[in-house]
CSV table of C-alpha atoms in Angstrom, one decimal:
chain,number,residue,atom,x,y,z
A,76,UNK,CA,-7.5,-7.8,13.1
A,77,UNK,CA,-10.4,-5.7,11.9
A,78,UNK,CA,-9.3,-2.1,13.7
A,79,UNK,CA,-12.7,-1.5,14.8
A,80,UNK,CA,-12.0,-3.3,18.4
A,81,UNK,CA,-8.4,-1.6,19.4
A,82,UNK,CA,-8.6,0.2,22.7
A,83,UNK,CA,-5.1,1.7,22.5
A,84,UNK,CA,-4.7,5.2,21.9
A,85,UNK,CA,-1.9,5.5,18.6
A,86,UNK,CA,0.5,6.8,21.3
A,87,UNK,CA,0.1,3.8,23.6
A,88,UNK,CA,0.1,1.5,20.7
A,89,UNK,CA,3.1,2.7,19.3
A,90,UNK,CA,5.0,2.9,22.5
A,91,UNK,CA,4.0,-0.8,23.2
A,92,UNK,CA,5.6,-1.9,19.7
A,93,UNK,CA,9.2,0.3,19.6
A,94,UNK,CA,9.6,-1.2,23.2
A,95,UNK,CA,9.5,-4.7,22.4
A,96,UNK,CA,12.0,-4.1,19.4
A,97,UNK,CA,15.7,-4.8,20.1
A,98,UNK,CA,18.1,-1.5,19.4
A,99,UNK,CA,19.7,-2.1,15.8
A,100,UNK,CA,23.4,-3.3,16.3
A,101,UNK,CA,24.5,-0.8,13.3
A,102,UNK,CA,23.4,2.4,11.6
A,103,UNK,CA,20.9,2.0,8.7
A,104,UNK,CA,22.1,3.7,5.6
A,105,UNK,CA,19.5,5.9,3.8
A,106,UNK,CA,19.4,6.8,0.3
A,107,UNK,CA,20.1,10.1,-1.5
A,108,UNK,CA,17.8,12.8,-1.5
A,109,UNK,CA,15.4,12.9,-4.8
A,110,UNK,CA,12.6,14.9,-6.2
A,111,UNK,CA,8.9,14.2,-5.3
A,112,UNK,CA,6.3,14.6,-8.1
A,113,UNK,CA,3.1,15.3,-7.1
A,114,UNK,CA,2.0,14.5,-10.3
A,115,UNK,CA,-1.7,15.7,-10.2
A,116,UNK,CA,-4.3,14.6,-12.3
A,117,UNK,CA,-4.9,17.4,-14.2
A,118,UNK,CA,-1.1,18.2,-14.8
A,119,UNK,CA,-0.6,14.5,-16.2
A,120,UNK,CA,-3.4,14.7,-19.0
A,121,UNK,CA,-2.4,17.9,-19.6
A,122,UNK,CA,-0.3,18.5,-23.3
A,123,UNK,CA,2.5,16.0,-23.5
A,124,UNK,CA,4.8,17.9,-26.0
A,125,UNK,CA,5.5,19.9,-22.4
A,126,UNK,CA,7.1,17.9,-20.0
A,127,UNK,CA,5.5,18.3,-16.3
A,128,UNK,CA,7.9,20.5,-14.0
A,129,UNK,CA,9.3,18.5,-10.8
A,130,UNK,CA,8.6,19.8,-7.6
A,131,UNK,CA,10.7,19.2,-4.4
A,132,UNK,CA,9.6,18.0,-0.9
A,133,UNK,CA,11.0,21.0,1.2
A,134,UNK,CA,14.6,19.9,-0.6
A,135,UNK,CA,16.6,21.7,2.2
A,136,UNK,CA,15.0,19.6,4.8
A,137,UNK,CA,17.5,17.2,6.9
A,138,UNK,CA,16.6,13.4,6.5
A,139,UNK,CA,15.1,11.8,9.3
A,140,UNK,CA,17.7,11.3,12.8
A,141,UNK,CA,19.0,7.7,13.4
A,142,UNK,CA,16.8,7.8,16.1
A,143,UNK,CA,13.8,8.7,14.4
A,144,UNK,CA,14.4,6.8,11.2
A,145,UNK,CA,14.8,3.5,13.5
A,146,UNK,CA,11.9,3.9,15.5
A,147,UNK,CA,9.8,4.4,12.1
A,148,UNK,CA,11.1,1.5,11.0
A,149,UNK,CA,10.5,-0.6,14.0
A,150,UNK,CA,7.0,0.4,13.7
A,151,UNK,CA,6.5,-0.7,10.6
A,152,UNK,CA,7.9,-4.4,11.0
A,153,UNK,CA,4.2,-4.7,12.1
A,154,UNK,CA,3.4,-4.7,8.4
A,155,UNK,CA,5.3,-7.8,8.2
A,156,UNK,CA,3.2,-9.7,11.5
A,157,UNK,CA,0.1,-8.2,10.3
A,158,UNK,CA,-2.3,-11.0,8.2
A,159,UNK,CA,-4.3,-9.7,5.3
A,160,UNK,CA,-7.8,-9.9,7.2
A,161,UNK,CA,-9.8,-11.1,4.3
A,162,UNK,CA,-7.7,-14.3,3.9
A,163,UNK,CA,-8.1,-14.6,8.1
A,164,UNK,CA,-12.1,-14.5,7.8
A,165,UNK,CA,-11.8,-17.1,4.8
A,166,UNK,CA,-9.6,-19.3,7.0
A,167,UNK,CA,-6.6,-19.3,4.6
A,168,UNK,CA,-3.8,-21.1,5.2
A,169,UNK,CA,-0.9,-18.9,6.2
A,170,UNK,CA,-2.3,-15.8,4.6
A,171,UNK,CA,0.2,-13.4,3.3
A,172,UNK,CA,0.7,-10.2,5.8
A,173,UNK,CA,0.6,-6.5,4.5
A,174,UNK,CA,3.9,-6.0,3.6
A,175,UNK,CA,3.8,-9.0,1.7
A,176,UNK,CA,1.0,-7.5,-0.5
A,177,UNK,CA,2.3,-4.4,-1.0
A,178,UNK,CA,5.7,-5.6,-1.7
A,179,UNK,CA,4.6,-7.7,-5.3
A,180,UNK,CA,2.6,-4.1,-6.1
A,181,UNK,CA,6.0,-2.4,-5.9
A,182,UNK,CA,7.5,-5.3,-8.1
A,183,UNK,CA,4.3,-5.0,-10.4
A,184,UNK,CA,4.9,-1.7,-10.8
A,185,UNK,CA,8.3,-2.2,-11.6
A,186,UNK,CA,7.9,-4.5,-14.2
A,187,UNK,CA,4.8,-3.0,-15.9
A,188,UNK,CA,5.3,-1.7,-19.5
A,189,UNK,CA,6.2,2.3,-19.5
A,190,UNK,CA,2.3,4.2,-19.8
A,191,UNK,CA,2.2,7.8,-21.1
A,192,UNK,CA,1.8,10.9,-18.3
A,193,UNK,CA,3.1,8.1,-15.8
A,194,UNK,CA,6.0,8.2,-13.4
A,195,UNK,CA,7.0,4.5,-12.6
A,196,UNK,CA,9.2,5.6,-10.3
A,197,UNK,CA,6.3,7.4,-8.6
A,198,UNK,CA,4.2,4.1,-8.6
A,199,UNK,CA,7.0,1.8,-7.0
A,200,UNK,CA,6.7,4.4,-4.1
A,201,UNK,CA,3.3,4.8,-4.1
A,202,UNK,CA,2.5,0.7,-3.8
A,203,UNK,CA,4.6,0.8,-0.6
A,204,UNK,CA,2.9,3.5,1.3
A,205,UNK,CA,-0.5,2.8,0.1
A,206,UNK,CA,-1.1,0.2,3.2
A,207,UNK,CA,1.5,1.9,5.7
A,208,UNK,CA,-1.1,3.3,7.8
A,209,UNK,CA,-2.4,-0.6,8.7
A,210,UNK,CA,0.7,-0.8,11.2
A,211,UNK,CA,-1.3,1.2,13.5
A,212,UNK,CA,-5.3,0.6,12.5
A,213,UNK,CA,-5.1,-2.8,11.1
A,214,UNK,CA,-6.4,-4.5,8.1
A,215,UNK,CA,-9.6,-2.9,8.6
A,216,UNK,CA,-12.0,-4.6,5.8
A,217,UNK,CA,-15.8,-4.1,4.6
A,218,UNK,CA,-17.3,-6.9,6.7
A,219,UNK,CA,-16.2,-5.2,9.7
A,220,UNK,CA,-18.9,-2.4,9.0
A,221,UNK,CA,-16.5,0.6,9.3
A,222,UNK,CA,-17.8,3.6,7.4
A,223,UNK,CA,-15.2,4.8,4.9
A,224,UNK,CA,-15.2,8.0,6.2
A,225,UNK,CA,-14.2,6.5,9.6
A,226,UNK,CA,-12.0,4.3,8.3
A,227,UNK,CA,-10.2,7.2,6.4
A,228,UNK,CA,-10.0,8.9,9.4
A,229,UNK,CA,-8.3,6.0,11.3
A,230,UNK,CA,-5.9,5.9,9.1
A,231,UNK,CA,-4.9,9.8,9.0
A,232,UNK,CA,-4.8,9.5,12.0
A,233,UNK,CA,-2.1,6.7,12.2
A,234,UNK,CA,-0.5,8.3,8.7
A,235,UNK,CA,0.0,11.6,11.1
A,236,UNK,CA,1.5,9.9,14.0
A,237,UNK,CA,4.2,7.8,11.8
A,238,UNK,CA,5.2,11.2,10.0
A,239,UNK,CA,5.6,12.4,13.3
A,240,UNK,CA,7.7,9.6,14.0
A,241,UNK,CA,9.7,9.9,11.7
A,242,UNK,CA,10.9,13.4,12.7
A,243,UNK,CA,8.7,15.2,10.2
A,244,UNK,CA,11.1,16.9,6.8
A,245,UNK,CA,11.2,16.0,3.4
A,246,UNK,CA,10.8,12.2,3.7
A,247,UNK,CA,7.5,12.2,5.7
A,248,UNK,CA,6.4,14.6,4.2
A,249,UNK,CA,6.4,12.6,1.0
A,250,UNK,CA,5.2,9.3,2.4
A,251,UNK,CA,2.0,11.5,3.4
A,252,UNK,CA,2.0,13.1,-0.1
A,253,UNK,CA,1.7,9.6,-1.7
A,254,UNK,CA,-0.9,8.3,0.3
A,255,UNK,CA,-3.2,11.0,0.3
A,256,UNK,CA,-2.3,10.9,-3.6
A,257,UNK,CA,-3.5,7.3,-3.7
A,258,UNK,CA,-6.2,7.7,-1.3
A,259,UNK,CA,-8.3,10.3,-3.6
A,260,UNK,CA,-7.4,8.6,-6.6
A,261,UNK,CA,-5.9,12.3,-7.3
A,262,UNK,CA,-3.2,10.9,-10.4
A,263,UNK,CA,-2.8,8.5,-13.0
A,264,UNK,CA,-0.5,7.0,-11.1
A,265,UNK,CA,-2.9,6.4,-8.1
A,266,UNK,CA,-5.4,5.0,-10.7
A,267,UNK,CA,-2.8,2.7,-11.8
A,268,UNK,CA,-1.6,2.0,-8.3
A,269,UNK,CA,-5.3,1.0,-7.2
A,270,UNK,CA,-5.4,-1.5,-10.5
A,271,UNK,CA,-2.3,-3.1,-9.1
A,272,UNK,CA,-4.0,-3.7,-5.2
A,273,UNK,CA,-7.0,-5.7,-6.9
A,274,UNK,CA,-4.2,-7.4,-9.1
A,275,UNK,CA,-2.6,-8.6,-6.4
A,276,UNK,CA,-5.6,-9.4,-4.6
A,277,UNK,CA,-7.0,-11.7,-7.7
A,278,UNK,CA,-3.4,-13.2,-8.4
A,279,UNK,CA,-3.5,-14.2,-4.7
A,280,UNK,CA,-6.4,-15.5,-4.3
A,281,UNK,CA,-5.9,-17.5,-8.0
A,282,UNK,CA,-2.7,-18.9,-5.8
A,283,UNK,CA,-4.5,-19.6,-3.0
A,284,UNK,CA,-7.5,-21.5,-4.7
A,285,UNK,CA,-4.8,-23.7,-6.3
A,286,UNK,CA,-3.2,-24.5,-3.2
A,287,UNK,CA,-5.5,-25.0,-0.9
A,288,UNK,CA,-8.5,-26.2,-3.4
A,289,UNK,CA,-10.3,-23.2,-2.2
A,290,UNK,CA,-12.8,-21.0,-4.1
A,291,UNK,CA,-12.6,-17.8,-3.5
A,292,UNK,CA,-14.6,-16.6,-6.4
A,293,UNK,CA,-15.9,-13.6,-4.0
A,294,UNK,CA,-12.9,-12.0,-4.4
A,295,UNK,CA,-12.8,-12.2,-8.4
A,296,UNK,CA,-16.7,-10.7,-7.9
A,297,UNK,CA,-15.4,-7.9,-5.8
A,298,UNK,CA,-12.8,-6.7,-8.5
A,299,UNK,CA,-15.5,-7.2,-11.7
A,300,UNK,CA,-15.6,-4.2,-13.7
A,301,UNK,CA,-13.5,-2.1,-11.4
A,302,UNK,CA,-10.2,-1.6,-13.1
A,303,UNK,CA,-9.5,1.9,-14.2
A,304,UNK,CA,-6.6,1.4,-16.8
A,305,UNK,CA,-5.6,-0.9,-19.7
A,306,UNK,CA,-3.1,-2.6,-17.9
A,307,UNK,CA,-5.0,-2.9,-15.2
A,308,UNK,CA,-7.7,-5.2,-17.1
A,309,UNK,CA,-5.3,-6.7,-19.0
A,310,UNK,CA,-3.8,-8.3,-16.6
A,311,UNK,CA,-6.8,-9.0,-14.3
A,312,UNK,CA,-7.8,-11.0,-18.0
A,313,UNK,CA,-4.6,-13.0,-17.8
A,314,UNK,CA,-5.3,-13.9,-14.6
A,315,UNK,CA,-9.0,-14.6,-15.1
A,316,UNK,CA,-8.1,-16.8,-18.3
A,317,UNK,CA,-5.5,-18.8,-16.2
A,318,UNK,CA,-8.2,-19.0,-13.4
A,319,UNK,CA,-10.3,-21.3,-15.8
A,320,UNK,CA,-7.5,-23.7,-17.1
A,321,UNK,CA,-6.5,-24.8,-13.6
């Protein structure tokens, strides 16, 4: 899980994953093209009286072919089978997968109150992309002792490979931009989604504590004082309040 001891190359790992999957019986439809919103922090913090212009991501580029799309989605299957390493290392029974974590973050973005200058749709998309490179590198945690720069390098290389697998074009570029924006904490949306990442973790920790009678205090301590938005702070406080009464 940790990613530090993986000996396979990216191409070998992806080829193995794709070869193991059954070919689909029906074509997978794609959503219609939509605008992508780079929405950098400087633009988001400019005068609220003038709306931020939308920037298209190569609107004329073709969508991925059926072959590219199914190859990419088959690789994404690994997100459903890769368990979150923090829970595994603490002996949690039936721990959530990376996909489980990202899904509930996406729901958080969907149900959260509207925030000034924040594009909710972009938050939803960022939530379901932010850990996508873990389909290849696995869930690298601080206890793996992998330097931050090396972790970022591995994940960036994996992301580039996945975007190639998708065939490049506007969809791959949007995924790359969302991922980079999150990694660089470069927008209001990224700050909100990073808070959702922490909120989802401590909510899951609370649920495991209740279900399995465990003490997962370290997960709560790891997020203390690190929330960047009022929304994140409010949701974290609500979780902490419920933990006291469990």
